[in-house]
Amino acid sequence: MIVAEPKPVKEILEMVQDSKKILIIGCKGCVTVCNVGGAKEVGVLASTIKIARKKLGIPIEVDEFLLERQCDPEYVDEVKEVIGQYDSVISIACGVGPQFLSERYPLARVLPGVNTQFMGGAVEHGIWAERCAGCGKCAIHLFGGICPIARCSKSLLNGPCGGSDHGKCEISKEVDCVWDMIVRKMMEQDRLGELLAFKPPKSWITARDGGPRKMIREELVK
Amino acid sequence: MSNSKPRIVAFCCANCASSAANVAQGMKKVLPENVKVIQVPCTGRIEILHLLKPFEEGADGVYVAGCQSDSCQYMEGISKASKRVAHVKKVLQEIDMEPERIEIFELSASRGGRFVDVAYEMTERLEALGPIL
Amino acid sequence: MSEYKAGSNLEKVLKAGHFAFTGECGPPTGANVEHLKEKAGHLKGCVDAVNVTDNQTAVVRMSSWAASIILLQEGLEPNFQMVCRDRNRLAMQSDILGVYSHGIRNMLCLSGDHQKFGNHPEAKNVFDIDSMQLIYTAKTMRDEGKFLNGQDVDVPPRLFIGAASNPFAEPFEFRVHRLAKKIAAGADFVQTQCIYNMDKFRRFMKMAVDMGLHEKCYILAGVTPMKSVGMARYMGKSVPGMDVPEPLINRLKGAGKGKVAEEGIKFALEQIEEFREMEGVAGVHLMAIEWEHKVPEIAERAGMLPRPVV
């Protein structure tokens, strides 16, 4: 899933400082799962903004809305009757949400309420970690089912580097050295030979480096 | 020129906190009038939004009173509440409000005196902080 | 047809069977050419080649290719270094052609420290290709006369290709295999991370010799003399992949005030002595960073002078 973190409230307050009436739109998708953009979070953000503005003596009207997802036109359509009433609209969906809203409602002032970070999953309750960098050509089978592009700080394909330190990456003790994991796993599975095969330079054309991407299912296009 | 007392909302659990409240009654100790008590089945059920709403509606301070961590009726209720109170303290700081306006107190069921004392403690604290503005 | 891959001084010395001795010189954090020439001057005549680092520890310095050219002009032979952190494959192949055209004949291919360590932690991470793939690139350009995309290079750059080896990183059992992989990719010589744990290094070399790696590639042992107990502790704790045994730290402490640096040099000299006799070790790479003025003395005491002329 896509993992995001809330924007600092100060940043959001600055964005709406000239607004008198705003709408906060949440999303029942990924951001609900990582507890930054669902129903609860919409409520908390609305309350926080109201309290902050009350303290400043510049009250603000804040309405709340929740969409199934903000990455599909039919759901984004659901706010069409109401969106025109607001000075600003804060979307706390991932980066896709506010953009879809902006495209669909060109006259609305759409603001992002979260900082979208990565594709990952829950490793512990309350902790999500990056797993996929969306390189467009998955080859994790060559590395024991583990991705060095996303999880190695240097995206090495022929790792580890000399900075691998007791299973931790040189950049921080909080970061596991994924190559240490890969090597140990392959050694355990007696597949070291596969790692010794030279991995040639990667084509980054399928990644974001090659330009903004589209995925088309021909059989579905009308 | 109003010298009115700070408005405080107190979330009290139905177990230890309420037992303490009964003991207090027996001791003829009374909560100050500026404190409004909301009873909850367990402090673990209090959501972040519940803790923020009183501020939205004009409260000067909020506190949570529940069981002690090693004797919480529902095991983890008070520790969950603790984390949420800590989170709201951070939120208050982010919007330039004093984090001391919200607090959590762990009471044992028999401590009637303490039950009333924390209400006075919060009142004094909030008087010192002044109104929110 | 030349008998040499590149014909650099380092290659000639190694090929003739001499025990090689290389040094290191970091470019300045500015355009201070005089300081660079002064530092490099200490090494002249004492070493076969000088490593010129590339934005080491991700701190911006004069580029390795520029500093290498200056060293060449001063009569020294540079080991031009390129890391994978800052350049993509276009810039890398382009720079390889560039340095060759200026007379540089040695190239060290390294991953590079992550930019989080350095003074521009907000920079974009390049790592288009890794060090293994860079070795392969340099070799392909030299021996096949082709770029990575298969097109011809009109005049192939002939560089003596080097790599780094860290015998001490984990998992230990894998390190010698990684060295084998680098050699298969095209490394002509390797310089190891600086060694303090002699026991572990002996074990590593035994494995390397058993695999016949020393016959396919020249292995140079890294030596950095300890200047102080503080330095020993710092390196052991804070430098990734570094192994500093406690007995060495105690030995340095025991030397007494004011005598630690000399003890550090003594240890380094003992190491060099052992490396000369160690099977599979073709030379020593001395990293006396910001201590370049000590290199002539160390070279003399280690019996490394005069350097062979081939």
Tab-separated table of N, CA, C and O in Angstrom, chain C residues 41-142:
chain	number	residue	atom	x	y	z
C	41	GLY	N	53.580	16.288	-3.067
C	41	GLY	CA	55.037	16.359	-3.126
C	41	GLY	C	55.732	15.397	-2.169
C	41	GLY	O	56.758	14.799	-2.491
C	42	HIS	N	55.131	15.213	-0.984
C	42	HIS	CA	55.725	14.307	0.011
C	42	HIS	C	55.810	12.881	-0.526
C	42	HIS	O	56.681	12.105	-0.153
C	43	LEU	N	54.831	12.533	-1.379
C	43	LEU	CA	54.738	11.149	-1.847
C	43	LEU	C	55.641	10.857	-3.046
C	43	LEU	O	55.888	9.702	-3.374
C	44	LYS	N	56.140	11.915	-3.671
C	44	LYS	CA	56.913	11.712	-4.886
C	44	LYS	C	58.146	10.877	-4.622
C	44	LYS	O	58.909	11.137	-3.693
C	45	GLY	N	58.299	9.831	-5.446
C	45	GLY	CA	59.470	8.980	-5.281
C	45	GLY	C	59.308	7.910	-4.219
C	45	GLY	O	60.126	6.990	-4.116
C	46	CYS	N	58.252	8.007	-3.408
C	46	CYS	CA	58.076	7.021	-2.335
C	46	CYS	C	57.077	5.934	-2.681
C	46	CYS	O	57.041	4.890	-2.028
C	47	VAL	N	56.212	6.220	-3.659
C	47	VAL	CA	55.147	5.265	-3.979
C	47	VAL	C	55.056	5.066	-5.493
C	47	VAL	O	55.509	5.901	-6.268
C	48	ASP	N	54.450	3.942	-5.872
C	48	ASP	CA	54.314	3.629	-7.298
C	48	ASP	C	53.132	4.362	-7.923
C	48	ASP	O	53.108	4.614	-9.126
C	49	ALA	N	52.135	4.647	-7.117
C	49	ALA	CA	50.942	5.348	-7.611
C	49	ALA	C	50.226	5.952	-6.417
C	49	ALA	O	50.407	5.491	-5.273
C	50	VAL	N	49.418	6.986	-6.665
C	50	VAL	CA	48.721	7.691	-5.585
C	50	VAL	C	47.219	7.673	-5.805
C	50	VAL	O	46.741	8.166	-6.839
C	51	ASN	N	46.470	7.139	-4.858
C	51	ASN	CA	45.000	7.181	-4.957
C	51	ASN	C	44.525	8.622	-4.826
C	51	ASN	O	44.952	9.336	-3.920
C	52	VAL	N	43.667	9.039	-5.736
C	52	VAL	CA	43.081	10.373	-5.636
C	52	VAL	C	41.587	10.182	-5.407
C	52	VAL	O	40.876	9.718	-6.297
C	53	THR	N	41.123	10.502	-4.202
C	53	THR	CA	39.749	10.149	-3.831
C	53	THR	C	38.694	11.008	-4.534
C	53	THR	O	38.995	12.093	-5.030
C	54	ASP	N	37.468	10.495	-4.561
C	54	ASP	CA	36.360	11.108	-5.290
C	54	ASP	C	35.258	11.526	-4.309
C	54	ASP	O	34.477	10.689	-3.871
C	55	ASN	N	35.233	12.848	-3.973
C	55	ASN	CA	34.242	13.331	-2.992
C	55	ASN	C	34.110	12.347	-1.822
C	55	ASN	O	33.016	11.904	-1.474
C	56	GLN	N	35.261	12.060	-1.223
C	56	GLN	CA	35.284	11.067	-0.153
C	56	GLN	C	34.371	11.432	1.001
C	56	GLN	O	34.239	12.630	1.337
C	57	THR	N	33.761	10.443	1.611
C	57	THR	CA	32.760	10.615	2.674
C	57	THR	C	31.672	11.601	2.253
C	57	THR	O	31.062	12.289	3.069
C	58	ALA	N	31.405	11.641	0.953
C	58	ALA	CA	30.341	12.475	0.400
C	58	ALA	C	30.493	13.950	0.771
C	58	ALA	O	29.512	14.660	0.967
C	59	VAL	N	31.724	14.383	0.877
C	59	VAL	CA	32.019	15.798	1.120
C	59	VAL	C	32.568	16.349	-0.197
C	59	VAL	O	33.436	15.741	-0.806
C	60	VAL	N	32.031	17.501	-0.627
C	60	VAL	CA	32.457	18.035	-1.919
C	60	VAL	C	33.912	18.487	-1.869
C	60	VAL	O	34.299	19.280	-1.025
C	61	ARG	N	34.703	17.922	-2.779
C	61	ARG	CA	36.096	18.319	-2.937
C	61	ARG	C	36.359	18.497	-4.416
C	61	ARG	O	35.526	18.134	-5.241
C	62	MET	N	37.540	19.010	-4.723
C	62	MET	CA	37.917	19.109	-6.136
C	62	MET	C	37.769	17.706	-6.741
C	62	MET	O	38.139	16.707	-6.111
C	63	SER	N	37.261	17.653	-7.972
C	63	SER	CA	36.998	16.329	-8.545
C	63	SER	C	38.278	15.517	-8.698
C	63	SER	O	39.357	16.062	-8.944
C	64	SER	N	38.106	14.212	-8.586
C	64	SER	CA	39.245	13.311	-8.673
C	64	SER	C	39.967	13.441	-10.011
C	64	SER	O	41.199	13.445	-10.066
C	65	TRP	N	39.203	13.611	-11.090
C	65	TRP	CA	39.878	13.687	-12.391
C	65	TRP	C	40.752	14.938	-12.460
C	65	TRP	O	41.882	14.893	-12.978
C	66	ALA	N	40.283	16.039	-11.919
C	66	ALA	CA	41.049	17.286	-11.977
C	66	ALA	C	42.307	17.186	-11.120
C	66	ALA	O	43.400	17.563	-11.539
C	67	ALA	N	42.131	16.663	-9.893
C	67	ALA	CA	43.287	16.520	-8.999
C	67	ALA	C	44.273	15.520	-9.569
C	67	ALA	O	45.490	15.679	-9.426
C	68	SER	N	43.749	14.478	-10.233
C	68	SER	CA	44.623	13.472	-10.842
C	68	SER	C	45.500	14.095	-11.919
C	68	SER	O	46.695	13.799	-12.018
C	69	ILE	N	44.909	14.974	-12.728
C	69	ILE	CA	45.678	15.626	-13.794
C	69	ILE	C	46.788	16.494	-13.185
C	69	ILE	O	47.924	16.502	-13.654
C	70	ILE	N	46.453	17.191	-12.089
C	70	ILE	CA	47.462	18.022	-11.423
C	70	ILE	C	48.618	17.150	-10.939
C	70	ILE	O	49.796	17.480	-11.109
C	71	LEU	N	48.290	15.989	-10.350
C	71	LEU	CA	49.325	15.080	-9.863
C	71	LEU	C	50.193	14.581	-11.011
C	71	LEU	O	51.415	14.464	-10.884
C	72	LEU	N	49.553	14.315	-12.134
C	72	LEU	CA	50.278	13.856	-13.318
C	72	LEU	C	51.285	14.920	-13.749
C	72	LEU	O	52.449	14.614	-14.041
C	73	GLN	N	50.823	16.156	-13.719
C	73	GLN	CA	51.683	17.268	-14.109
C	73	GLN	C	52.838	17.439	-13.128
C	73	GLN	O	53.897	17.947	-13.472
C	74	GLU	N	52.645	16.995	-11.876
C	74	GLU	CA	53.703	17.092	-10.866
C	74	GLU	C	54.653	15.907	-10.918
C	74	GLU	O	55.542	15.771	-10.079
C	75	GLY	N	54.427	14.992	-11.872
C	75	GLY	CA	55.326	13.856	-12.010
C	75	GLY	C	54.961	12.647	-11.166
C	75	GLY	O	55.775	11.746	-10.965
C	76	LEU	N	53.733	12.622	-10.658
C	76	LEU	CA	53.286	11.446	-9.891
C	76	LEU	C	52.310	10.650	-10.745
C	76	LEU	O	51.706	11.189	-11.676
C	77	GLU	N	52.120	9.375	-10.394
C	77	GLU	CA	51.124	8.607	-11.128
C	77	GLU	C	49.854	8.482	-10.284
C	77	GLU	O	49.874	7.891	-9.204
C	78	PRO	N	48.732	9.032	-10.785
C	78	PRO	CA	47.504	8.948	-9.991
C	78	PRO	C	46.758	7.630	-10.183
C	78	PRO	O	46.823	7.019	-11.239
C	79	ASN	N	46.052	7.205	-9.112
C	79	ASN	CA	45.027	6.158	-9.218
C	79	ASN	C	43.724	6.927	-9.172
C	79	ASN	O	43.212	7.247	-8.094
C	80	PHE	N	43.211	7.271	-10.351
C	80	PHE	CA	41.969	8.030	-10.424
C	80	PHE	C	40.833	7.194	-9.841
C	80	PHE	O	40.713	6.002	-10.140
C	81	GLN	N	40.018	7.801	-8.980
C	81	GLN	CA	38.899	7.069	-8.386
C	81	GLN	C	37.570	7.581	-8.886
C	81	GLN	O	37.410	8.785	-9.108
C	82	MET	N	36.631	6.673	-9.068
C	82	MET	CA	35.288	7.096	-9.423
C	82	MET	C	34.293	6.334	-8.555
C	82	MET	O	34.363	5.105	-8.465
C	83	VAL	N	33.388	7.083	-7.920
C	83	VAL	CA	32.342	6.431	-7.122
C	83	VAL	C	31.035	6.436	-7.903
C	83	VAL	O	30.859	7.193	-8.852
C	84	CYS	N	30.131	5.567	-7.476
C	84	CYS	CA	28.862	5.400	-8.184
C	84	CYS	C	27.767	6.313	-7.653
C	84	CYS	O	26.668	6.359	-8.189
C	85	ARG	N	28.097	7.039	-6.606
C	85	ARG	CA	27.063	7.840	-5.950
C	85	ARG	C	26.636	9.064	-6.730
C	85	ARG	O	25.475	9.491	-6.691
C	86	ASP	N	27.588	9.705	-7.437
C	86	ASP	CA	27.338	11.029	-8.005
C	86	ASP	C	27.106	11.089	-9.507
C	86	ASP	O	26.733	12.143	-10.026
C	87	ARG	N	27.427	10.014	-10.207
C	87	ARG	CA	27.372	10.062	-11.673
C	87	ARG	C	26.542	8.932	-12.266
C	87	ARG	O	26.574	7.806	-11.779
C	88	ASN	N	25.851	9.225	-13.394
C	88	ASN	CA	25.160	8.123	-14.077
C	88	ASN	C	26.086	7.549	-15.158
C	88	ASN	O	27.195	8.042	-15.376
C	89	ARG	N	25.618	6.515	-15.853
C	89	ARG	CA	26.507	5.799	-16.772
C	89	ARG	C	27.000	6.658	-17.928
C	89	ARG	O	28.065	6.402	-18.486
C	90	LEU	N	26.230	7.675	-18.298
C	90	LEU	CA	26.691	8.563	-19.368
C	90	LEU	C	27.907	9.349	-18.884
C	90	LEU	O	28.951	9.377	-19.549
C	91	ALA	N	27.750	9.975	-17.710
C	91	ALA	CA	28.840	10.784	-17.168
C	91	ALA	C	30.073	9.926	-16.888
C	91	ALA	O	31.206	10.351	-17.094
C	92	MET	N	29.842	8.695	-16.425
C	92	MET	CA	30.966	7.818	-16.098
C	92	MET	C	31.762	7.442	-17.334
C	92	MET	O	32.997	7.544	-17.337
C	93	GLN	N	31.083	7.011	-18.378
C	93	GLN	CA	31.797	6.609	-19.589
C	93	GLN	C	32.490	7.823	-20.191
C	93	GLN	O	33.618	7.745	-20.687
C	94	SER	N	31.813	8.945	-20.107
C	94	SER	CA	32.357	10.195	-20.609
C	94	SER	C	33.633	10.568	-19.851
C	94	SER	O	34.653	10.917	-20.449
C	95	ASP	N	33.608	10.455	-18.523
C	95	ASP	CA	34.783	10.789	-17.715
C	95	ASP	C	35.919	9.799	-17.934
C	95	ASP	O	37.091	10.172	-17.879
C	96	ILE	N	35.584	8.541	-18.185
C	96	ILE	CA	36.624	7.545	-18.460
C	96	ILE	C	37.387	7.954	-19.712
C	96	ILE	O	38.623	7.928	-19.753
C	97	LEU	N	36.651	8.367	-20.741
C	97	LEU	CA	37.317	8.833	-21.962
C	97	LEU	C	38.145	10.088	-21.666
C	97	LEU	O	39.267	10.229	-22.151
C	98	GLY	N	37.547	10.953	-20.849
C	98	GLY	CA	38.226	12.207	-20.522
C	98	GLY	C	39.548	11.987	-19.809
C	98	GLY	O	40.570	12.552	-20.190
C	99	VAL	N	39.544	11.174	-18.770
C	99	VAL	CA	40.781	10.982	-18.012
C	99	VAL	C	41.840	10.272	-18.848
C	99	VAL	O	43.023	10.593	-18.773
C	100	TYR	N	41.404	9.332	-19.649
C	100	TYR	CA	42.370	8.611	-20.490
C	100	TYR	C	43.043	9.571	-21.460
C	100	TYR	O	44.257	9.512	-21.684
C	101	SER	N	42.241	10.475	-22.004
C	101	SER	CA	42.793	11.409	-22.983
C	101	SER	C	43.806	12.353	-22.344
C	101	SER	O	44.610	12.957	-23.029
C	102	HIS	N	43.793	12.473	-21.019
C	102	HIS	CA	44.753	13.340	-20.326
C	102	HIS	C	45.946	12.574	-19.798
C	102	HIS	O	46.783	13.129	-19.098
C	103	GLY	N	46.016	11.265	-20.100
C	103	GLY	CA	47.192	10.501	-19.684
C	103	GLY	C	47.024	9.697	-18.415
C	103	GLY	O	47.970	9.103	-17.920
C	104	ILE	N	45.844	9.662	-17.868
C	104	ILE	CA	45.632	8.857	-16.663
C	104	ILE	C	45.474	7.398	-17.074
C	104	ILE	O	44.807	7.091	-18.056
C	105	ARG	N	46.111	6.497	-16.291
C	105	ARG	CA	46.143	5.102	-16.695
C	105	ARG	C	45.679	4.118	-15.636
C	105	ARG	O	45.674	2.909	-15.873
C	106	ASN	N	45.321	4.612	-14.446
C	106	ASN	CA	44.786	3.720	-13.412
C	106	ASN	C	43.433	4.237	-12.998
C	106	ASN	O	43.239	5.455	-12.860
C	107	MET	N	42.480	3.315	-12.760
C	107	MET	CA	41.152	3.743	-12.305
C	107	MET	C	40.616	2.805	-11.241
C	107	MET	O	40.561	1.590	-11.443
C	108	LEU	N	40.202	3.392	-10.129
C	108	LEU	CA	39.625	2.606	-9.046
C	108	LEU	C	38.106	2.789	-9.057
C	108	LEU	O	37.624	3.921	-9.052
C	109	CYS	N	37.367	1.690	-9.084
C	109	CYS	CA	35.906	1.743	-9.171
C	109	CYS	C	35.271	1.416	-7.827
C	109	CYS	O	35.408	0.289	-7.342
C	110	LEU	N	34.620	2.397	-7.246
C	110	LEU	CA	34.088	2.211	-5.896
C	110	LEU	C	32.610	2.559	-5.816
C	110	LEU	O	32.103	3.323	-6.630
C	111	SER	N	31.909	2.035	-4.804
C	111	SER	CA	30.495	2.379	-4.604
C	111	SER	C	30.363	3.827	-4.150
C	111	SER	O	29.572	4.575	-4.675
C	112	GLY	N	31.153	4.179	-3.133
C	112	GLY	CA	31.032	5.527	-2.588
C	112	GLY	C	30.181	5.540	-1.334
C	112	GLY	O	29.199	4.813	-1.243
C	113	ASP	N	30.590	6.365	-0.376
C	113	ASP	CA	29.818	6.493	0.859
C	113	ASP	C	28.499	7.172	0.550
C	113	ASP	O	28.440	8.080	-0.260
C	114	HIS	N	27.448	6.758	1.216
C	114	HIS	CA	26.133	7.348	0.991
C	114	HIS	C	26.151	8.839	1.338
C	114	HIS	O	26.811	9.243	2.293
C	115	GLN	N	25.425	9.643	0.580
C	115	GLN	CA	25.501	11.096	0.790
C	115	GLN	C	25.002	11.538	2.153
C	115	GLN	O	25.289	12.650	2.581
C	116	LYS	N	24.305	10.656	2.875
C	116	LYS	CA	23.825	11.031	4.209
C	116	LYS	C	24.985	11.361	5.150
C	116	LYS	O	24.833	12.098	6.095
C	117	PHE	N	26.146	10.765	4.842
C	117	PHE	CA	27.327	10.996	5.673
C	117	PHE	C	27.937	12.354	5.481
C	117	PHE	O	28.696	12.810	6.300
C	118	GLY	N	27.677	12.900	4.316
C	118	GLY	CA	28.500	14.017	3.887
C	118	GLY	C	27.923	15.377	4.163
C	118	GLY	O	27.075	15.549	5.034
C	119	ASN	N	28.392	16.349	3.401
C	119	ASN	CA	27.978	17.713	3.668
C	119	ASN	C	26.858	18.196	2.755
C	119	ASN	O	26.492	19.360	2.794
C	120	HIS	N	26.316	17.297	1.953
C	120	HIS	CA	25.154	17.639	1.125
C	120	HIS	C	24.154	16.481	1.202
C	120	HIS	O	23.820	15.858	0.193
C	121	PRO	N	23.677	16.189	2.427
C	121	PRO	CA	22.827	15.001	2.577
C	121	PRO	C	21.519	15.073	1.799
C	121	PRO	O	20.846	14.063	1.632
C	122	GLU	N	21.161	16.291	1.310
C	122	GLU	CA	19.885	16.399	0.596
C	122	GLU	C	20.007	16.131	-0.890
C	122	GLU	O	19.022	16.238	-1.629
C	123	ALA	N	21.215	15.790	-1.325
C	123	ALA	CA	21.420	15.572	-2.757
C	123	ALA	C	20.693	14.335	-3.235
C	123	ALA	O	20.384	13.425	-2.475
C	124	LYS	N	20.432	14.313	-4.547
C	124	LYS	CA	19.804	13.136	-5.142
C	124	LYS	C	20.832	12.015	-5.204
C	124	LYS	O	21.999	12.226	-5.482
C	125	ASN	N	20.366	10.833	-4.954
C	125	ASN	CA	21.163	9.623	-4.963
C	125	ASN	C	21.297	9.142	-6.412
C	125	ASN	O	20.283	8.879	-7.013
C	126	VAL	N	22.462	9.016	-6.990
C	126	VAL	CA	22.501	8.531	-8.363
C	126	VAL	C	22.524	7.004	-8.378
C	126	VAL	O	21.492	6.384	-8.581
C	127	PHE	N	23.678	6.388	-8.126
C	127	PHE	CA	23.768	4.920	-8.129
C	127	PHE	C	23.023	4.317	-9.323
C	127	PHE	O	22.237	3.389	-9.170
C	128	ASP	N	23.285	4.855	-10.504
C	128	ASP	CA	22.717	4.295	-11.728
C	128	ASP	C	23.271	2.877	-11.908
C	128	ASP	O	22.550	1.943	-12.220
C	129	ILE	N	24.594	2.750	-11.704
C	129	ILE	CA	25.201	1.425	-11.744
C	129	ILE	C	26.031	1.244	-10.481
C	129	ILE	O	26.383	2.229	-9.832
C	130	ASP	N	26.321	-0.002	-10.113
C	130	ASP	CA	27.110	-0.223	-8.894
C	130	ASP	C	28.585	-0.451	-9.249
C	130	ASP	O	28.953	-0.486	-10.425
C	131	SER	N	29.431	-0.615	-8.215
C	131	SER	CA	30.874	-0.677	-8.454
C	131	SER	C	31.259	-1.862	-9.331
C	131	SER	O	32.153	-1.777	-10.171
C	132	MET	N	30.581	-2.961	-9.155
C	132	MET	CA	30.836	-4.162	-9.968
C	132	MET	C	30.546	-3.862	-11.433
C	132	MET	O	31.299	-4.238	-12.334
C	133	GLN	N	29.452	-3.174	-11.683
C	133	GLN	CA	29.056	-2.845	-13.050
C	133	GLN	C	29.980	-1.781	-13.636
C	133	GLN	O	30.224	-1.759	-14.844
C	134	LEU	N	30.538	-0.940	-12.770
C	134	LEU	CA	31.486	0.080	-13.242
C	134	LEU	C	32.790	-0.589	-13.675
C	134	LEU	O	33.370	-0.227	-14.707
C	135	ILE	N	33.216	-1.575	-12.916
C	135	ILE	CA	34.414	-2.343	-13.295
C	135	ILE	C	34.179	-2.964	-14.674
C	135	ILE	O	35.017	-2.891	-15.575
C	136	TYR	N	33.016	-3.555	-14.820
C	136	TYR	CA	32.633	-4.203	-16.079
C	136	TYR	C	32.622	-3.188	-17.227
C	136	TYR	O	33.052	-3.480	-18.339
C	137	THR	N	32.135	-1.989	-16.944
C	137	THR	CA	32.075	-0.923	-17.956
C	137	THR	C	33.479	-0.549	-18.431
C	137	THR	O	33.749	-0.497	-19.643
C	138	ALA	N	34.374	-0.319	-17.450
C	138	ALA	CA	35.742	0.077	-17.800
C	138	ALA	C	36.418	-1.026	-18.605
C	138	ALA	O	37.133	-0.769	-19.582
C	139	LYS	N	36.162	-2.276	-18.213
C	139	LYS	CA	36.775	-3.399	-18.915
C	139	LYS	C	36.230	-3.546	-20.331
C	139	LYS	O	36.970	-3.793	-21.274
C	140	THR	N	34.915	-3.379	-20.465
C	140	THR	CA	34.288	-3.494	-21.778
C	140	THR	C	34.797	-2.399	-22.721
C	140	THR	O	35.058	-2.653	-23.903
C	141	MET	N	34.957	-1.200	-22.190
C	141	MET	CA	35.449	-0.103	-23.031
C	141	MET	C	36.890	-0.380	-23.459
C	141	MET	O	37.262	-0.126	-24.607
C	142	ARG	N	37.663	-0.945	-22.534
C	142	ARG	CA	39.077	-1.196	-22.831
C	142	ARG	C	39.289	-2.390	-23.737
C	142	ARG	O	39.968	-2.316	-24.753
